[in-house]
PDB file of C-alpha atoms in Angstrom:
ATOM      1  CA  MET A   1      47.248 -24.250  16.570  1.00 59.00           C
ATOM      2  CA  THR A   2      47.501 -24.049  12.781  1.00 67.00           C
ATOM      3  CA  ARG A   3      47.977 -20.781  10.909  1.00 59.00           C
ATOM      4  CA  LYS A   4      44.556 -21.093   9.257  1.00 56.00           C
ATOM      5  CA  ARG A   5      42.927 -21.664  12.615  1.00 59.00           C
ATOM      6  CA  LYS A   6      44.605 -18.538  14.020  1.00 53.00           C
ATOM      7  CA  ILE A   7      43.430 -16.456  11.084  1.00 50.00           C
ATOM      8  CA  ALA A   8      39.884 -17.733  11.463  1.00 48.00           C
ATOM      9  CA  LEU A   9      39.864 -16.846  15.146  1.00 46.00           C
ATOM     10  CA  LEU A  10      41.213 -13.396  14.438  1.00 45.00           C
ATOM     11  CA  LEU A  11      38.527 -12.764  11.813  1.00 46.00           C
ATOM     12  CA  ALA A  12      35.819 -13.977  14.145  1.00 46.00           C
ATOM     13  CA  ALA A  13      37.113 -11.697  16.880  1.00 44.00           C
ATOM     14  CA  ALA A  14      37.258  -8.750  14.458  1.00 43.00           C
ATOM     15  CA  ALA A  15      33.657  -9.445  13.337  1.00 45.00           C
ATOM     16  CA  GLY A  16      32.498  -9.611  16.950  1.00 50.00           C
ATOM     17  CA  THR A  17      34.224  -6.332  17.727  1.00 45.00           C
ATOM     18  CA  ALA A  18      32.598  -4.686  14.664  1.00 45.00           C
ATOM     19  CA  TRP A  19      29.187  -6.027  15.668  1.00 44.00           C
ATOM     20  CA  ALA A  20      29.609  -4.723  19.207  1.00 47.00           C
ATOM     21  CA  GLY A  21      30.731  -1.365  17.934  1.00 48.00           C
ATOM     22  CA  THR A  22      27.745  -0.908  15.607  1.00 53.00           C
ATOM     23  CA  LYS A  23      25.432  -2.130  18.393  1.00 53.00           C
ATOM     24  CA  ALA A  24      26.703   0.594  20.703  1.00 48.00           C
ATOM     25  CA  LEU A  25      26.533   3.340  18.090  1.00 51.00           C
ATOM     26  CA  SER A  26      23.311   2.437  16.303  1.00 57.00           C
ATOM     27  CA  LYS A  27      20.018   2.524  18.177  1.00 73.00           C
ATOM     28  CA  PRO A  28      17.017   2.357  15.785  1.00 78.00           C
ATOM     29  CA  GLN A  29      14.136   4.544  16.886  1.00 84.00           C
ATOM     30  CA  PRO A  30      10.566   3.239  16.526  1.00 93.00           C
ATOM     31  CA  ARG A  31       8.456   5.257  14.098  1.00 94.00           C
ATOM     32  CA  PRO A  32       6.297   7.899  15.791  1.00 95.00           C
ATOM     33  CA  GLN A  33       2.652   6.878  15.943  1.00 94.00           C
ATOM     34  CA  LYS A  34       0.574   8.249  13.056  1.00 97.00           C
ATOM     35  CA  GLN A  35      -3.124   8.879  13.705  1.00 96.00           C
ATOM     36  CA  VAL A  36      -4.313   6.957  10.675  1.00 97.00           C
ATOM     37  CA  LEU A  37      -2.505   3.842  11.903  1.00 97.00           C
ATOM     38  CA  ASP A  38      -3.632   4.131  15.553  1.00 95.00           C
ATOM     39  CA  THR A  39      -6.420   1.587  15.120  1.00 91.00           C
ATOM     40  CA  ALA A  40      -7.377  -1.743  16.584  1.00 89.00           C
ATOM     41  CA  SER A  41      -6.123  -4.598  14.457  1.00 77.00           C
ATOM     42  CA  PRO A  42      -6.891  -6.188  12.142  1.00 95.00           C
ATOM     43  CA  ILE A  43      -8.278  -3.679   9.663  1.00 97.00           C
ATOM     44  CA  ILE A  44      -9.818  -4.422   6.272  1.00 98.00           C
ATOM     45  CA  LEU A  45      -8.884  -2.387   3.188  1.00 98.00           C
ATOM     46  CA  ALA A  46     -10.880  -2.836   0.018  1.00 98.00           C
ATOM     47  CA  HIS A  47      -8.406  -3.382  -2.822  1.00 98.00           C
ATOM     48  CA  ARG A  48      -9.259  -0.888  -5.563  1.00 98.00           C
ATOM     49  CA  GLY A  49     -12.683  -0.642  -3.874  1.00 98.00           C
ATOM     50  CA  GLY A  50     -13.065  -4.447  -3.853  1.00 98.00           C
ATOM     51  CA  SER A  51     -12.365  -5.703  -7.355  1.00 97.00           C
ATOM     52  CA  LEU A  52     -14.600  -8.773  -7.007  1.00 98.00           C
ATOM     53  CA  ILE A  53     -17.651  -6.954  -5.651  1.00 98.00           C
ATOM     54  CA  GLY A  54     -17.686  -4.150  -8.207  1.00 98.00           C
ATOM     55  CA  PRO A  55     -15.822  -2.744 -11.211  1.00 98.00           C
ATOM     56  CA  GLU A  56     -12.429  -1.856  -9.794  1.00 98.00           C
ATOM     57  CA  SER A  57     -11.456   1.698  -8.904  1.00 98.00           C
ATOM     58  CA  THR A  58     -14.961   2.990  -9.705  1.00 98.00           C
ATOM     59  CA  LEU A  59     -17.436   4.967  -7.573  1.00 98.00           C
ATOM     60  CA  LEU A  60     -19.693   1.888  -7.670  1.00 98.00           C
ATOM     61  CA  ALA A  61     -17.059  -0.347  -6.073  1.00 98.00           C
ATOM     62  CA  PHE A  62     -16.075   2.178  -3.408  1.00 98.00           C
ATOM     63  CA  GLU A  63     -19.710   2.722  -2.415  1.00 98.00           C
ATOM     64  CA  LYS A  64     -20.346  -0.999  -2.166  1.00 98.00           C
ATOM     65  CA  ALA A  65     -17.234  -1.479   0.021  1.00 98.00           C
ATOM     66  CA  ALA A  66     -18.202   1.472   2.262  1.00 98.00           C
ATOM     67  CA  GLU A  67     -21.674   0.048   2.754  1.00 98.00           C
ATOM     68  CA  LEU A  68     -20.138  -3.198   3.923  1.00 97.00           C
ATOM     69  CA  GLY A  69     -18.247  -1.386   6.674  1.00 97.00           C
ATOM     70  CA  VAL A  70     -14.592  -1.617   5.591  1.00 98.00           C
ATOM     71  CA  HIS A  71     -12.021   0.503   7.434  1.00 97.00           C
ATOM     72  CA  GLY A  72     -10.698   1.936   4.227  1.00 98.00           C
ATOM     73  CA  PHE A  73      -9.546   1.633   0.646  1.00 98.00           C
ATOM     74  CA  GLU A  74      -6.320   0.605  -1.034  1.00 98.00           C
ATOM     75  CA  ILE A  75      -6.087   2.669  -4.226  1.00 98.00           C
ATOM     76  CA  ASP A  76      -3.704   3.456  -7.042  1.00 98.00           C
ATOM     77  CA  LEU A  77      -2.967   6.860  -8.593  1.00 98.00           C
ATOM     78  CA  ARG A  78      -2.298   7.857 -12.188  1.00 98.00           C
ATOM     79  CA  MET A  79      -2.098  11.220 -13.940  1.00 98.00           C
ATOM     80  CA  THR A  80      -4.113  12.155 -17.019  1.00 98.00           C
ATOM     81  CA  LYS A  81      -3.030  14.187 -20.045  1.00 98.00           C
ATOM     82  CA  ASP A  82      -4.472  17.334 -18.461  1.00 98.00           C
ATOM     83  CA  GLU A  83      -2.534  16.590 -15.212  1.00 98.00           C
ATOM     84  CA  GLN A  84      -5.403  15.388 -13.079  1.00 98.00           C
ATOM     85  CA  ILE A  85      -4.734  12.677 -10.509  1.00 98.00           C
ATOM     86  CA  ILE A  86      -7.231   9.851 -10.844  1.00 98.00           C
ATOM     87  CA  VAL A  87      -7.860   6.675  -8.934  1.00 98.00           C
ATOM     88  CA  PHE A  88      -6.693   4.027 -11.370  1.00 98.00           C
ATOM     89  CA  HIS A  89      -4.262   1.146 -11.513  1.00 98.00           C
ATOM     90  CA  ASP A  90      -3.172   0.339 -15.050  1.00 98.00           C
ATOM     91  CA  ASP A  91      -1.289   2.605 -17.442  1.00 98.00           C
ATOM     92  CA  THR A  92      -4.004   1.897 -20.042  1.00 98.00           C
ATOM     93  CA  VAL A  93      -7.767   1.509 -19.925  1.00 98.00           C
ATOM     94  CA  ASP A  94      -7.748  -1.619 -22.070  1.00 97.00           C
ATOM     95  CA  ARG A  95      -8.135  -4.319 -19.405  1.00 97.00           C
ATOM     96  CA  THR A  96     -11.023  -2.797 -17.500  1.00 96.00           C
ATOM     97  CA  SER A  97     -13.093  -1.242 -20.268  1.00 97.00           C
ATOM     98  CA  ALA A  98     -14.314  -1.857 -23.828  1.00 95.00           C
ATOM     99  CA  THR A  99     -12.074   0.860 -25.168  1.00 96.00           C
ATOM    100  CA  SER A 100      -8.268   1.349 -25.340  1.00 97.00           C
ATOM    101  CA  GLY A 101      -5.701   4.072 -24.717  1.00 98.00           C
ATOM    102  CA  ARG A 102      -2.987   5.199 -22.376  1.00 98.00           C
ATOM    103  CA  VAL A 103      -4.195   7.147 -19.342  1.00 98.00           C
ATOM    104  CA  SER A 104      -1.422   9.681 -19.848  1.00 98.00           C
ATOM    105  CA  ASP A 105      -2.742  10.370 -23.372  1.00 98.00           C
ATOM    106  CA  MET A 106      -6.343  10.873 -22.250  1.00 98.00           C
ATOM    107  CA  THR A 107      -8.040  13.828 -20.615  1.00 98.00           C
ATOM    108  CA  LEU A 108      -9.995  13.484 -17.417  1.00 98.00           C
ATOM    109  CA  GLU A 109     -13.239  14.166 -19.335  1.00 98.00           C
ATOM    110  CA  ALA A 110     -12.479  11.342 -21.776  1.00 98.00           C
ATOM    111  CA  ILE A 111     -11.681   8.838 -19.004  1.00 98.00           C
ATOM    112  CA  GLN A 112     -14.747   9.746 -16.955  1.00 97.00           C
ATOM    113  CA  ALA A 113     -16.961   9.150 -20.000  1.00 97.00           C
ATOM    114  CA  ILE A 114     -15.902   5.468 -20.139  1.00 98.00           C
ATOM    115  CA  ASP A 115     -18.107   2.721 -18.752  1.00 97.00           C
ATOM    116  CA  PHE A 116     -15.742   0.643 -16.645  1.00 98.00           C
ATOM    117  CA  SER A 117     -18.396  -2.034 -15.984  1.00 97.00           C
ATOM    118  CA  ALA A 118     -18.105  -3.450 -19.492  1.00 93.00           C
ATOM    119  CA  ASN A 119     -15.602  -6.171 -18.639  1.00 94.00           C
ATOM    120  CA  PHE A 120     -16.806  -6.854 -15.087  1.00 97.00           C
ATOM    121  CA  GLU A 121     -17.922 -10.420 -14.518  1.00 94.00           C
ATOM    122  CA  GLY A 122     -21.299 -10.156 -12.764  1.00 93.00           C
ATOM    123  CA  ARG A 123     -22.279  -6.864 -14.380  1.00 96.00           C
ATOM    124  CA  GLU A 124     -25.876  -8.115 -14.638  1.00 96.00           C
ATOM    125  CA  GLN A 125     -26.327  -7.966 -10.875  1.00 96.00           C
ATOM    126  CA  PHE A 126     -26.352  -4.181 -10.924  1.00 97.00           C
ATOM    127  CA  THR A 127     -29.242  -1.855 -11.854  1.00 97.00           C
ATOM    128  CA  GLU A 128     -28.824   0.648 -14.629  1.00 96.00           C
ATOM    129  CA  GLN A 129     -28.715   3.390 -12.029  1.00 97.00           C
ATOM    130  CA  GLU A 130     -25.864   1.638 -10.274  1.00 97.00           C
ATOM    131  CA  LEU A 131     -23.977   1.098 -13.510  1.00 97.00           C
ATOM    132  CA  GLU A 132     -23.952   4.825 -14.008  1.00 97.00           C
ATOM    133  CA  LYS A 133     -21.495   4.913 -11.106  1.00 98.00           C
ATOM    134  CA  ALA A 134     -19.031   2.607 -12.881  1.00 98.00           C
ATOM    135  CA  ARG A 135     -16.824   5.556 -13.577  1.00 98.00           C
ATOM    136  CA  ILE A 136     -13.363   6.647 -12.469  1.00 98.00           C
ATOM    137  CA  LEU A 137     -12.907   9.234  -9.736  1.00 98.00           C
ATOM    138  CA  THR A 138     -10.378  11.970  -9.240  1.00 98.00           C
ATOM    139  CA  LEU A 139      -8.492  11.720  -5.947  1.00 98.00           C
ATOM    140  CA  ASP A 140     -10.129  14.999  -4.841  1.00 98.00           C
ATOM    141  CA  GLU A 141     -13.571  13.441  -5.345  1.00 98.00           C
ATOM    142  CA  LEU A 142     -12.748  10.251  -3.489  1.00 98.00           C
ATOM    143  CA  LEU A 143     -11.448  12.237  -0.489  1.00 98.00           C
ATOM    144  CA  GLU A 144     -14.567  14.414  -0.490  1.00 98.00           C
ATOM    145  CA  ARG A 145     -17.069  11.546  -0.881  1.00 98.00           C
ATOM    146  CA  PHE A 146     -15.528   9.362   1.818  1.00 98.00           C
ATOM    147  CA  PRO A 147     -14.304  11.806   4.490  1.00 97.00           C
ATOM    148  CA  PHE A 148     -13.901   9.284   7.267  1.00 94.00           C
ATOM    149  CA  MET A 149     -12.143   6.488   5.340  1.00 97.00           C
ATOM    150  CA  TYR A 150      -8.530   5.344   5.762  1.00 97.00           C
ATOM    151  CA  ILE A 151      -7.072   5.593   2.287  1.00 98.00           C
ATOM    152  CA  ASN A 152      -3.841   3.939   1.263  1.00 98.00           C
ATOM    153  CA  MET A 153      -2.653   5.478  -1.999  1.00 98.00           C
ATOM    154  CA  ASP A 154      -0.007   4.060  -4.279  1.00 98.00           C
ATOM    155  CA  MET A 155       1.703   6.379  -6.814  1.00 98.00           C
ATOM    156  CA  LYS A 156       1.985   4.259  -9.980  1.00 98.00           C
ATOM    157  CA  ASP A 157       3.661   6.545 -12.555  1.00 97.00           C
ATOM    158  CA  ALA A 158       7.390   5.995 -12.693  1.00 97.00           C
ATOM    159  CA  PRO A 159       9.559   8.821 -11.307  1.00 97.00           C
ATOM    160  CA  SER A 160      11.379   9.067 -14.673  1.00 97.00           C
ATOM    161  CA  SER A 161       8.129   9.833 -16.510  1.00 97.00           C
ATOM    162  CA  TYR A 162       6.636  13.289 -16.952  1.00 98.00           C
ATOM    163  CA  GLU A 163       3.562  12.214 -14.981  1.00 98.00           C
ATOM    164  CA  GLY A 164       5.701  10.739 -12.264  1.00 98.00           C
ATOM    165  CA  SER A 165       7.789  13.872 -11.949  1.00 98.00           C
ATOM    166  CA  LEU A 166       4.624  15.927 -11.152  1.00 98.00           C
ATOM    167  CA  MET A 167       2.880  13.378  -8.992  1.00 98.00           C
ATOM    168  CA  PRO A 168       4.493  13.915  -5.559  1.00 98.00           C
ATOM    169  CA  SER A 169       4.036  17.691  -5.426  1.00 98.00           C
ATOM    170  CA  LYS A 170       0.466  17.596  -6.835  1.00 98.00           C
ATOM    171  CA  LEU A 171      -0.473  14.754  -4.514  1.00 98.00           C
ATOM    172  CA  TRP A 172       0.785  16.673  -1.479  1.00 98.00           C
ATOM    173  CA  ARG A 173      -1.233  19.731  -2.499  1.00 98.00           C
ATOM    174  CA  ILE A 174      -4.426  17.702  -2.823  1.00 98.00           C
ATOM    175  CA  ILE A 175      -3.982  15.988   0.518  1.00 98.00           C
ATOM    176  CA  GLU A 176      -3.151  19.213   2.257  1.00 98.00           C
ATOM    177  CA  GLU A 177      -6.084  21.169   0.720  1.00 98.00           C
ATOM    178  CA  ALA A 178      -8.475  18.311   1.619  1.00 98.00           C
ATOM    179  CA  GLY A 179      -7.284  18.344   5.246  1.00 98.00           C
ATOM    180  CA  ALA A 180      -6.622  14.628   4.928  1.00 98.00           C
ATOM    181  CA  LEU A 181      -3.157  14.418   6.437  1.00 98.00           C
ATOM    182  CA  ASP A 182      -4.285  12.202   9.321  1.00 97.00           C
ATOM    183  CA  ARG A 183      -6.307   9.660   7.333  1.00 98.00           C
ATOM    184  CA  VAL A 184      -4.093   8.697   4.434  1.00 98.00           C
ATOM    185  CA  VAL A 185      -1.015   6.588   3.777  1.00 98.00           C
ATOM    186  CA  VAL A 186       1.144   7.413   0.755  1.00 98.00           C
ATOM    187  CA  THR A 187       3.310   4.802  -0.832  1.00 98.00           C
ATOM    188  CA  SER A 188       4.775   3.557  -4.110  1.00 98.00           C
ATOM    189  CA  PHE A 189       6.821   0.671  -5.408  1.00 98.00           C
ATOM    190  CA  TYR A 190       9.343   3.365  -6.255  1.00 98.00           C
ATOM    191  CA  ASP A 191      11.120   4.453  -3.096  1.00 98.00           C
ATOM    192  CA  GLU A 192      12.248   7.634  -4.948  1.00 98.00           C
ATOM    193  CA  GLN A 193       8.617   8.713  -5.328  1.00 98.00           C
ATOM    194  CA  ILE A 194       7.968   8.291  -1.559  1.00 98.00           C
ATOM    195  CA  ASP A 195      11.068  10.334  -0.774  1.00 98.00           C
ATOM    196  CA  ARG A 196       9.992  13.067  -3.198  1.00 98.00           C
ATOM    197  CA  PHE A 197       6.537  13.195  -1.655  1.00 98.00           C
ATOM    198  CA  ASN A 198       8.042  13.398   1.836  1.00 98.00           C
ATOM    199  CA  LEU A 199      10.048  16.469   0.825  1.00 98.00           C
ATOM    200  CA  TYR A 200       6.689  18.244   0.879  1.00 98.00           C
ATOM    201  CA  ALA A 201       4.997  16.264   3.629  1.00 98.00           C
ATOM    202  CA  GLN A 202       7.966  16.291   6.090  1.00 97.00           C
ATOM    203  CA  ASN A 203       6.667  13.211   7.871  1.00 97.00           C
ATOM    204  CA  ARG A 204       3.262  14.733   8.539  1.00 98.00           C
ATOM    205  CA  VAL A 205       1.667  11.972   6.468  1.00 98.00           C
ATOM    206  CA  ALA A 206       2.012   8.221   7.111  1.00 98.00           C
ATOM    207  CA  LEU A 207       4.321   6.573   4.590  1.00 98.00           C
ATOM    208  CA  GLY A 208       4.319   3.075   3.138  1.00 98.00           C
ATOM    209  CA  ALA A 209       7.391   1.099   2.240  1.00 98.00           C
ATOM    210  CA  GLY A 210       8.802   0.916  -1.310  1.00 98.00           C
ATOM    211  CA  GLU A 211      10.544  -2.164  -2.697  1.00 97.00           C
ATOM    212  CA  LYS A 212      13.997  -1.032  -1.509  1.00 98.00           C
ATOM    213  CA  GLU A 213      12.752  -0.296   1.979  1.00 98.00           C
ATOM    214  CA  VAL A 214      11.247  -3.731   2.240  1.00 98.00           C
ATOM    215  CA  ARG A 215      14.501  -5.309   1.048  1.00 97.00           C
ATOM    216  CA  LYS A 216      16.496  -3.349   3.636  1.00 97.00           C
ATOM    217  CA  ALA A 217      14.198  -4.379   6.470  1.00 97.00           C
ATOM    218  CA  TYR A 218      14.184  -8.044   5.459  1.00 97.00           C
ATOM    219  CA  THR A 219      17.936  -8.158   5.044  1.00 96.00           C
ATOM    220  CA  ALA A 220      18.345  -6.669   8.516  1.00 96.00           C
ATOM    221  CA  TYR A 221      15.836  -9.095   9.978  1.00 97.00           C
ATOM    222  CA  THR A 222      17.730 -12.128   8.572  1.00 96.00           C
ATOM    223  CA  SER A 223      21.150 -10.880   9.769  1.00 94.00           C
ATOM    224  CA  GLN A 224      22.857 -10.162  13.092  1.00 88.00           C
ATOM    225  CA  PHE A 225      22.646  -6.455  12.326  1.00 88.00           C
ATOM    226  CA  LYS A 226      18.982  -5.704  12.995  1.00 92.00           C
ATOM    227  CA  HIS A 227      20.104  -2.677  14.981  1.00 90.00           C
ATOM    228  CA  LEU A 228      21.474  -1.063  11.852  1.00 91.00           C
ATOM    229  CA  TYR A 229      18.000  -0.803  10.254  1.00 96.00           C
ATOM    230  CA  HIS A 230      16.520   2.677  10.533  1.00 95.00           C
ATOM    231  CA  PRO A 231      12.946   2.623   9.170  1.00 97.00           C
ATOM    232  CA  LYS A 232      11.618   5.283   6.771  1.00 97.00           C
ATOM    233  CA  ALA A 233       8.117   3.833   6.575  1.00 98.00           C
ATOM    234  CA  ASP A 234       5.154   3.646   8.978  1.00 98.00           C
ATOM    235  CA  VAL A 235       3.436   0.650   7.399  1.00 98.00           C
ATOM    236  CA  PHE A 236       4.557  -2.250   5.196  1.00 98.00           C
ATOM    237  CA  GLN A 237       2.022  -3.594   2.704  1.00 98.00           C
ATOM    238  CA  LEU A 238       3.373  -6.889   1.532  1.00 98.00           C
ATOM    239  CA  PRO A 239       2.586  -9.947  -0.552  1.00 98.00           C
ATOM    240  CA  VAL A 240       2.749 -13.166   1.342  1.00 98.00           C
ATOM    241  CA  LYS A 241       5.746 -14.242  -0.782  1.00 96.00           C
ATOM    242  CA  HIS A 242       8.144 -12.476  -3.131  1.00 93.00           C
ATOM    243  CA  LYS A 243       9.722 -14.993  -5.517  1.00 91.00           C
ATOM    244  CA  SER A 244      10.997 -17.658  -3.048  1.00 92.00           C
ATOM    245  CA  ILE A 245      11.130 -15.361  -0.022  1.00 94.00           C
ATOM    246  CA  ARG A 246       8.376 -15.650   2.569  1.00 97.00           C
ATOM    247  CA  LEU A 247       7.336 -12.253   3.885  1.00 98.00           C
ATOM    248  CA  ASP A 248       4.687 -13.554   6.261  1.00 98.00           C
ATOM    249  CA  LEU A 249       7.031 -14.923   8.945  1.00 97.00           C
ATOM    250  CA  LYS A 250       5.884 -14.263  12.480  1.00 98.00           C
ATOM    251  CA  GLY A 251       9.415 -13.193  13.395  1.00 98.00           C
ATOM    252  CA  PHE A 252       9.533 -10.646  10.552  1.00 98.00           C
ATOM    253  CA  ILE A 253       6.188  -9.211  11.610  1.00 98.00           C
ATOM    254  CA  GLU A 254       7.409  -8.982  15.182  1.00 98.00           C
ATOM    255  CA  PHE A 255      10.630  -7.273  14.065  1.00 97.00           C
ATOM    256  CA  LEU A 256       8.610  -4.609  12.290  1.00 98.00           C
ATOM    257  CA  HIS A 257       6.243  -4.266  15.209  1.00 98.00           C
ATOM    258  CA  SER A 258       9.242  -3.603  17.497  1.00 97.00           C
ATOM    259  CA  LEU A 259       9.819  -0.472  15.391  1.00 97.00           C
ATOM    260  CA  ASN A 260       6.158   0.581  15.558  1.00 97.00           C
ATOM    261  CA  ILE A 261       5.579  -0.411  11.913  1.00 98.00           C
ATOM    262  CA  LYS A 262       2.203  -1.830  10.934  1.00 98.00           C
ATOM    263  CA  VAL A 263       2.087  -4.801   8.570  1.00 98.00           C
ATOM    264  CA  HIS A 264      -0.630  -5.407   5.973  1.00 98.00           C
ATOM    265  CA  TYR A 265      -0.848  -8.177   3.405  1.00 98.00           C
ATOM    266  CA  TRP A 266      -2.259  -8.145  -0.111  1.00 98.00           C
ATOM    267  CA  THR A 267      -4.209  -9.360  -2.011  1.00 98.00           C
ATOM    268  CA  ILE A 268      -5.904 -11.854   0.336  1.00 98.00           C
ATOM    269  CA  ASP A 269      -9.229 -13.277  -0.873  1.00 98.00           C
ATOM    270  CA  GLU A 270      -9.479 -16.594   0.928  1.00 98.00           C
ATOM    271  CA  GLU A 271     -10.842 -17.092   4.409  1.00 97.00           C
ATOM    272  CA  GLU A 272      -8.179 -19.497   5.671  1.00 98.00           C
ATOM    273  CA  GLU A 273      -5.376 -17.217   4.539  1.00 98.00           C
ATOM    274  CA  MET A 274      -6.984 -14.204   6.176  1.00 98.00           C
ATOM    275  CA  LEU A 275      -7.201 -16.036   9.520  1.00 98.00           C
ATOM    276  CA  ARG A 276      -3.677 -17.460   9.236  1.00 98.00           C
ATOM    277  CA  LEU A 277      -2.166 -14.021   8.594  1.00 98.00           C
ATOM    278  CA  VAL A 278      -4.073 -12.386  11.480  1.00 97.00           C
ATOM    279  CA  LYS A 279      -2.868 -15.202  13.738  1.00 97.00           C
ATOM    280  CA  GLN A 280       0.693 -14.451  12.599  1.00 97.00           C
ATOM    281  CA  GLY A 281       0.248 -10.874  13.735  1.00 97.00           C
ATOM    282  CA  ALA A 282      -0.877  -9.021  10.566  1.00 98.00           C
ATOM    283  CA  ASP A 283      -2.448  -5.647  11.281  1.00 97.00           C
ATOM    284  CA  GLY A 284      -4.436  -5.444   8.068  1.00 98.00           C
ATOM    285  CA  ILE A 285      -5.846  -7.375   5.150  1.00 98.00           C
ATOM    286  CA  VAL A 286      -6.035  -5.877   1.698  1.00 98.00           C
ATOM    287  CA  THR A 287      -8.659  -7.731  -0.248  1.00 98.00           C
ATOM    288  CA  ASP A 288     -10.831  -7.918  -3.397  1.00 98.00           C
ATOM    289  CA  ARG A 289     -13.456  -9.616  -1.187  1.00 98.00           C
ATOM    290  CA  PRO A 290     -14.263  -7.138   1.561  1.00 98.00           C
ATOM    291  CA  ASP A 291     -17.587  -8.876   2.052  1.00 98.00           C
ATOM    292  CA  LEU A 292     -15.805 -12.137   2.909  1.00 98.00           C
ATOM    293  CA  ALA A 293     -13.122 -10.443   4.932  1.00 98.00           C
ATOM    294  CA  ILE A 294     -15.626  -8.627   7.165  1.00 97.00           C
ATOM    295  CA  GLU A 295     -17.643 -11.779   7.776  1.00 96.00           C
ATOM    296  CA  THR A 296     -14.552 -13.855   8.447  1.00 96.00           C
ATOM    297  CA  LEU A 297     -12.765 -11.518  10.800  1.00 93.00           C
ATOM    298  CA  GLU A 298     -15.876 -10.452  12.717  1.00 87.00           C
ATOM    299  CA  ASN A 299     -16.759 -14.052  13.365  1.00 83.00           C
ATOM    300  CA  ASN A 300     -13.288 -15.305  14.286  1.00 81.00           C
ATOM    301  CA  THR A 301     -11.387 -12.463  15.985  1.00 67.00           C
ATOM    302  CA  LYS A 302     -13.737 -11.406  18.777  1.00 59.00           C
TER     303      LYS A 302
END
């Protein structure tokens, strides 16, 4: 046997021993079941209220989606100049209105005076009375108006910003005062924001997965060290693909399910894709077309 061959065998033996050792010491525990996630699958979440059925993130869109019978909403959170948490995605109002300005530089009163139907394609389908509802809500108002809805909320302000530094504590206070602990999911692309929020929530609220958490889970799934992954999230909301990496693999979904983690995909607006993902094992569809999703899933998943 050559020297190189001996070294290779020794390294392989050492790797096997290390793997066996970690396997014995590390036993990942499935996430405890959260009430908000204890639902029959698949569920339908209206993305920003259903951005293709009404002006996004407005009362009008949320009411339309609720009337359709969605299970809940996927929303984004921003903080205004006067430190109010509003349901809004962008850091400016430019894209979705006829005016401009940074959300963090505007008061709640100023933002709620804006007509957010101005840039909506299909505005003419609504009555003047309906268009009066094309306004932005505070999180408090959304929770009060839709007391039985599953609400997935995404903290958008960066943790390094002033608004982001205040968001986790203020968000916890709102959820606690609304008695909404069992019907919301809190998440962010920033894992740090989720961790900060959970310092207050102490796992009493269902948590989504940030970008780093998703990366850890996927790395574990594609390795021989799945047992080293200890989940910090109760639900993963994922795109079908990130760059060249497919996140909709049946095996990946099953890996997350083995840890009692739900898996939702966004933003899915085509019938065939909805059905394909549900067949793969997806627990939820986040969509701008809740009307299409409800019709598709009701007709094909009975």
